[in-house]
Short mmCIF file of N, CA and C in Angstrom, two decimals:
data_model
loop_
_atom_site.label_atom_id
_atom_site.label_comp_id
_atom_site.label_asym_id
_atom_site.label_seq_id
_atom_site.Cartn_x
_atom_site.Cartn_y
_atom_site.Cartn_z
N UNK A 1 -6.39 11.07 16.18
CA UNK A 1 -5.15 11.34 15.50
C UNK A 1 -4.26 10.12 15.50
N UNK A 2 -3.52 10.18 14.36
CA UNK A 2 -2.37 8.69 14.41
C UNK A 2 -1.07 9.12 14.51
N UNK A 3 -0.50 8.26 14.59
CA UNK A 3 0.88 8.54 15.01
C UNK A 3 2.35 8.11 14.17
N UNK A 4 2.82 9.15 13.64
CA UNK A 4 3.94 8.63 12.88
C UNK A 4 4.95 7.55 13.40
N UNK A 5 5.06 6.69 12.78
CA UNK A 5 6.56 5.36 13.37
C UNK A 5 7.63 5.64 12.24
N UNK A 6 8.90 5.60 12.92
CA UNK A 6 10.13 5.74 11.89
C UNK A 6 9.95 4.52 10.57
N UNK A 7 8.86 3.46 11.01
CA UNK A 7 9.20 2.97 9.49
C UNK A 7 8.23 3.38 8.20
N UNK A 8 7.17 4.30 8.98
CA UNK A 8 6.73 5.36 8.09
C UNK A 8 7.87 6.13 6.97
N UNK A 9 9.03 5.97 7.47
CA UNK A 9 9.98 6.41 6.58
C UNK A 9 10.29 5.76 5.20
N UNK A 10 10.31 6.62 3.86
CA UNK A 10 10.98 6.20 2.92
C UNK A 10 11.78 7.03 2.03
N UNK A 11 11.97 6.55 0.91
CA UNK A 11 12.89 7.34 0.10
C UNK A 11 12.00 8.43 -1.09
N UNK A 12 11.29 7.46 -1.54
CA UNK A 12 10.32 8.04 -2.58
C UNK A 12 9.34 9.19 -1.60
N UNK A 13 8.82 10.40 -2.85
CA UNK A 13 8.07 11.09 -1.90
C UNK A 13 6.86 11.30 -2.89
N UNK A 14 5.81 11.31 -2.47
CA UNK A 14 4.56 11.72 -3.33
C UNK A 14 4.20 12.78 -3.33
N UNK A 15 4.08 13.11 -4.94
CA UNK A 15 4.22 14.39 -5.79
C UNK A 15 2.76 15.38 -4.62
N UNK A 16 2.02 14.69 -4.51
CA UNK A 16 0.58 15.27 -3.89
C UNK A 16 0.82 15.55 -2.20
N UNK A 17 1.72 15.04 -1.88
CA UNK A 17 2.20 15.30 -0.15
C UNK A 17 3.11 16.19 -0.34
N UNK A 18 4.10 16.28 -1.20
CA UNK A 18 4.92 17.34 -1.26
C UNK A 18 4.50 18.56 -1.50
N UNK A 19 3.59 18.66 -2.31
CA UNK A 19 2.58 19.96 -2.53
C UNK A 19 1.95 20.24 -1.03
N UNK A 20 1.67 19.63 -0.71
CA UNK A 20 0.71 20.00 0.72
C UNK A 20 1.53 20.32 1.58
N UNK A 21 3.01 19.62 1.84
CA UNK A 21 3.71 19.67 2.86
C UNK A 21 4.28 21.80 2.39
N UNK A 22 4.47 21.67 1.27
CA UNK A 22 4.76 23.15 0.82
C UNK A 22 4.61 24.01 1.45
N UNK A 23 2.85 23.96 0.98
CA UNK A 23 1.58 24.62 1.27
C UNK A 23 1.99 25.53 2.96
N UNK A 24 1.91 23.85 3.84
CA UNK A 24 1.99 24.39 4.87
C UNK A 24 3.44 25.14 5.28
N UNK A 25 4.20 24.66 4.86
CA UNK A 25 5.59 24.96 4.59
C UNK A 25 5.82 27.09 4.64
N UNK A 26 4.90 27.33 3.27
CA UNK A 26 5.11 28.78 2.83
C UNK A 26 4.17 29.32 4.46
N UNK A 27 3.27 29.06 4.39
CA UNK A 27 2.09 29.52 5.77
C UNK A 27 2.75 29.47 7.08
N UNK A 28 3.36 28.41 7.45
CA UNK A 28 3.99 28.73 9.00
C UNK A 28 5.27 28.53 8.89
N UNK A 29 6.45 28.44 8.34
CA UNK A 29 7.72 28.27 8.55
C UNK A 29 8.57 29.19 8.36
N UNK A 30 8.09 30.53 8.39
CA UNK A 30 8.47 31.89 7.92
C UNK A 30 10.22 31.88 7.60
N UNK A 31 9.88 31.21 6.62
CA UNK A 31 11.32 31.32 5.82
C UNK A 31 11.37 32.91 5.30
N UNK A 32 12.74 32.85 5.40
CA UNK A 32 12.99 34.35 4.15
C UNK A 32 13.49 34.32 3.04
N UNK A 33 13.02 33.17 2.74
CA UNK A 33 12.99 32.80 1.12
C UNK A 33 11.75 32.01 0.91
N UNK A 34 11.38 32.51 -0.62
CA UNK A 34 10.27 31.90 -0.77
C UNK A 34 10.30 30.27 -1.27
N UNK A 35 9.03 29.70 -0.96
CA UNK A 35 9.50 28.44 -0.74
C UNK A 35 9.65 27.76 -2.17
N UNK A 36 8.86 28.21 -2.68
CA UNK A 36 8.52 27.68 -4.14
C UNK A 36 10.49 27.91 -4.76
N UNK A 37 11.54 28.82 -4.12
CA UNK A 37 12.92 28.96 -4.88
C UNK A 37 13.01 27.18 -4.58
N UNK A 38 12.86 26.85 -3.31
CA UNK A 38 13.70 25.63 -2.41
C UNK A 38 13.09 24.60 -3.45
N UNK A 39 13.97 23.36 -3.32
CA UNK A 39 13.96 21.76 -4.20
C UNK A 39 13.74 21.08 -2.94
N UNK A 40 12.78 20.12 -3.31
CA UNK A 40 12.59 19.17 -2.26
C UNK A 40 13.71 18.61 -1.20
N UNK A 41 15.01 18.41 -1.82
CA UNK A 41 16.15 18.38 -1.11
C UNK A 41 16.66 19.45 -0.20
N UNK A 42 16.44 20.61 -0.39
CA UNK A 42 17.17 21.86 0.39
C UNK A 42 16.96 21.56 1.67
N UNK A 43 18.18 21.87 2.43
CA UNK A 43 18.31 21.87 3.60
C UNK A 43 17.32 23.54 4.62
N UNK A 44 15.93 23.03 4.94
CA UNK A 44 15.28 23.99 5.61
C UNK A 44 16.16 24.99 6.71
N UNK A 45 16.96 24.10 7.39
CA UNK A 45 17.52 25.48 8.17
C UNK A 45 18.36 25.87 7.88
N UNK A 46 19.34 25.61 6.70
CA UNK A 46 19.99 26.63 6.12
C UNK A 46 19.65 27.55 5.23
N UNK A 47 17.90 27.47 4.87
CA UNK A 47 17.39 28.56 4.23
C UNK A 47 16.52 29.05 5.19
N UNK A 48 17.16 28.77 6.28
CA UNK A 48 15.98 30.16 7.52
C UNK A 48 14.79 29.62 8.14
N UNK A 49 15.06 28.52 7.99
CA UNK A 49 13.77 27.57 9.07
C UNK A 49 14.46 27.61 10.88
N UNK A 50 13.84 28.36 11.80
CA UNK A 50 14.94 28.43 12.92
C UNK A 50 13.80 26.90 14.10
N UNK A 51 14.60 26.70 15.33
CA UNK A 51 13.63 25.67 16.08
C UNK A 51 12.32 26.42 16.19
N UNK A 52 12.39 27.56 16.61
CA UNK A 52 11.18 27.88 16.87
C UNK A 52 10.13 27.71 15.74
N UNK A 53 10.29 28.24 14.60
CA UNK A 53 9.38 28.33 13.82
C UNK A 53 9.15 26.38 13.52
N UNK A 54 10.14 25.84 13.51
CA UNK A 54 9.55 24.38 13.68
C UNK A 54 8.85 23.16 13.83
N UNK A 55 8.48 24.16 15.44
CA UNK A 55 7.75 23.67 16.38
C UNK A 55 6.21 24.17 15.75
N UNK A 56 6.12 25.38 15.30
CA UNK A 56 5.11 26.13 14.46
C UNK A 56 4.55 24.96 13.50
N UNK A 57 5.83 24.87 12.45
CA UNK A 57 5.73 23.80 11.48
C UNK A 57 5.01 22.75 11.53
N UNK A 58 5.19 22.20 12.72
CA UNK A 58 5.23 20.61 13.19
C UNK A 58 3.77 20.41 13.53
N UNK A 59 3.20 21.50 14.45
CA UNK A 59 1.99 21.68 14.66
C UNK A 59 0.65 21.71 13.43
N UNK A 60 1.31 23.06 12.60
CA UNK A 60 0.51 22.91 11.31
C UNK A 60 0.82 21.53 10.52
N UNK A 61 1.42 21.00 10.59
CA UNK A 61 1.79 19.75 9.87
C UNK A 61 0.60 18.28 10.30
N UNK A 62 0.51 18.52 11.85
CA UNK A 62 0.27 17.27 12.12
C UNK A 62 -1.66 18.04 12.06
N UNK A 63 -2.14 19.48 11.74
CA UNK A 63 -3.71 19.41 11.71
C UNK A 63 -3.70 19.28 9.91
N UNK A 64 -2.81 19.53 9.18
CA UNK A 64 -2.83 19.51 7.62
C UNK A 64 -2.94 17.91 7.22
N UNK A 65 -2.23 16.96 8.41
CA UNK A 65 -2.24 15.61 7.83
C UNK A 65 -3.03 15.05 8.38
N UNK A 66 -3.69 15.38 10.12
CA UNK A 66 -4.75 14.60 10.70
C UNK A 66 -3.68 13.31 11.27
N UNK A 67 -2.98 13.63 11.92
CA UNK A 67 -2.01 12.79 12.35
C UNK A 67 -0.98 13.85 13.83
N UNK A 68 -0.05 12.71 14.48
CA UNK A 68 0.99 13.71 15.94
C UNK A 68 2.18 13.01 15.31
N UNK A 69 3.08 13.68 15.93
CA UNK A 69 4.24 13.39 15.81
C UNK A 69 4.83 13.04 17.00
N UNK A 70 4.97 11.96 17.29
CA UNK A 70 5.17 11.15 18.23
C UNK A 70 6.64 11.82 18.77
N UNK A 71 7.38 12.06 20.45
CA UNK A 71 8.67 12.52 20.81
C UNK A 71 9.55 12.11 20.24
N UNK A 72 9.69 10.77 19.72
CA UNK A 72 11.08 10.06 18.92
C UNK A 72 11.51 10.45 17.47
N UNK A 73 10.39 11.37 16.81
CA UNK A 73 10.48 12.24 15.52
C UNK A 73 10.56 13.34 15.72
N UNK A 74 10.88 13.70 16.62
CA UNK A 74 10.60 15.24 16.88
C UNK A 74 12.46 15.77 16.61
N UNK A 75 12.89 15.22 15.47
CA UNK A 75 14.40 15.40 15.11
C UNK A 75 14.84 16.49 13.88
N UNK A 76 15.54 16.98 14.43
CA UNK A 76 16.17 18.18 13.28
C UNK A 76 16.32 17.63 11.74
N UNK A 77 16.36 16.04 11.47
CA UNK A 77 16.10 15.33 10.23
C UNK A 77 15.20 14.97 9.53
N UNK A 78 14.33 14.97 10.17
CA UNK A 78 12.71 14.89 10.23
C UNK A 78 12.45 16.03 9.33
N UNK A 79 12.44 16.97 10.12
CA UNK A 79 12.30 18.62 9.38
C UNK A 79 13.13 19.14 8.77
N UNK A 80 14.72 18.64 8.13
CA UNK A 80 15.18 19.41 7.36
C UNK A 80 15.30 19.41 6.10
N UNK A 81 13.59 18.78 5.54
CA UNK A 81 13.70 19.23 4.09
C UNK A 81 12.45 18.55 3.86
N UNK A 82 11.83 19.26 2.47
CA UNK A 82 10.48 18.69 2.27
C UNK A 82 10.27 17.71 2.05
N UNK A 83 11.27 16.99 1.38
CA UNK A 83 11.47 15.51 1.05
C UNK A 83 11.05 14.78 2.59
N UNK A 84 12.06 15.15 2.98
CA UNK A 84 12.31 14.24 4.70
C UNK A 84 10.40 14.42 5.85
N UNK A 85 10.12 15.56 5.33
CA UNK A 85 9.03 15.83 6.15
C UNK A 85 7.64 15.16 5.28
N UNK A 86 7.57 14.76 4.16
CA UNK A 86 6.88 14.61 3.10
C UNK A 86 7.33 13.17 3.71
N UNK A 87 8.43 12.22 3.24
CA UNK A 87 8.73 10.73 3.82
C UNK A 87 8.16 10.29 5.39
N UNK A 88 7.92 11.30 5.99
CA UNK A 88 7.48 11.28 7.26
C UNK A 88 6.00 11.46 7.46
N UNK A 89 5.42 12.07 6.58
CA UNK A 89 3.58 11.95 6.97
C UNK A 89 3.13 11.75 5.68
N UNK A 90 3.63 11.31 4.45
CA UNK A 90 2.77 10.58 3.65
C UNK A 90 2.65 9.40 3.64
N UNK A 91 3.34 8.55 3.84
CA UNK A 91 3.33 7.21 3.81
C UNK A 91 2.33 6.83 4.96
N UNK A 92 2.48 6.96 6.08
CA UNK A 92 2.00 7.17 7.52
C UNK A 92 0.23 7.22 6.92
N UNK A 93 0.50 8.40 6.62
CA UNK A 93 -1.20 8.87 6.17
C UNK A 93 -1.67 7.88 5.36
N UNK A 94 -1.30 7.44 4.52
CA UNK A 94 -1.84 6.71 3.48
C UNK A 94 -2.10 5.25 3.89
N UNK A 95 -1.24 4.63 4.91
CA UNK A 95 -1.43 3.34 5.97
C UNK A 95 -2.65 3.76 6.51
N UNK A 96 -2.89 4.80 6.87
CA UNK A 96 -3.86 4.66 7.93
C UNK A 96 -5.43 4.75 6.76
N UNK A 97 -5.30 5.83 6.14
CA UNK A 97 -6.40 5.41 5.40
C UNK A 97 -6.69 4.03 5.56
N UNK A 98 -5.84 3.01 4.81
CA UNK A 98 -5.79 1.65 4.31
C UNK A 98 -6.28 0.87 5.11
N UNK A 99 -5.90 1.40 6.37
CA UNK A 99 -6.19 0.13 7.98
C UNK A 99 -7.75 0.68 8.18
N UNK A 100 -8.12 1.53 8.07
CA UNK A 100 -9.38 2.35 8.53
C UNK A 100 -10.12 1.80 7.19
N UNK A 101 -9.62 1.83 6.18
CA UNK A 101 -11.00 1.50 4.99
C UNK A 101 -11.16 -0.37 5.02
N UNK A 102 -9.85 -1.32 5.59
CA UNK A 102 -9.99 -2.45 5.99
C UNK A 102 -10.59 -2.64 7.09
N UNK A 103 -10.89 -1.47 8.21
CA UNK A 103 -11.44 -1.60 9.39
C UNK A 103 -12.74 -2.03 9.06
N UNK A 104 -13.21 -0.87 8.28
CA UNK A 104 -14.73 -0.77 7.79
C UNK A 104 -15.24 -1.78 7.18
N UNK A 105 -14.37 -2.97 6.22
CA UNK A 105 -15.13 -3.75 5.71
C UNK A 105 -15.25 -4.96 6.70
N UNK A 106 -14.34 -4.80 7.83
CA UNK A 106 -14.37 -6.30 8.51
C UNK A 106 -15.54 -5.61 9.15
N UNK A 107 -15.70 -4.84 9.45
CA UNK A 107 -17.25 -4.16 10.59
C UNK A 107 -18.71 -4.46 9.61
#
C-alpha cells in the first residue's frame, strides 16, 4: 500500500476518481441523502457524514484506491467533500502508478 503526502493535494479533480470516490461514498458513508443530490463541493458533514461513519469511509477509501492514509490526513478537510477526498487519492494514485511503471523499465 502507498501513502498519501499533502502535496498529493490539488485543485483540479478527475472526472474518473470522482466517480469512484462516489461509488464508495453512497456504500459506506451512510448519508441520509442520496449522494448522487450532493456536487462535488458539498460540505459531507453537513449532509450527514458523522466521524464515525468516516472512519468507515476512510477505510473503504484506502482498499477502493490500494493506498493508507497516513495520521497527518486523517483531517475533517480531507473528508469534507468529494472534491477534497478525490484531490487526496487521485493524484497520489496516479504518481504511484507512474513511479511503479518507471520502476519496471529501469528493472
Amino acid at each position: 500500500m502507498s501513502e498519501i503526502t499533502s502535496s498529493g493535494l490539488r485543485d483540479g479533480v478527475d472526472a474518473a476518481v470522482s466517480a469512484r470516490v462516489r461509488a464508495v461514498l453512497a456504500e459506506h458513508g451512510r448519508l441520509p441523502v442520496p449522494v448522487e443530490s450532493l456536487s462535488d463541493t458539498d460540505d459531507l458533514y453537513r449532509a450527514g457524514l458523522t466521524s464515525h461513519a468516516s472512519v468507515g469511509l476512510m477505510l473503504a477509501l484506502e482498499d477502493a484506491f490500494d493506498l493508507e492514509f497516513p495520521d497527518r490526513m486523517l483531517t475533517r478537510s480531507v473528508f469534507e467533500s468529494v472534491a477534497a477526498i478525490a484531490a487526496a487519492a487521485g493524484p497520489t494514485r496516479r504518481t504511484l502508478e507512474s513511479a511503479w511503471l518507471a520502476e519496471i523499465k529501469l528493472a
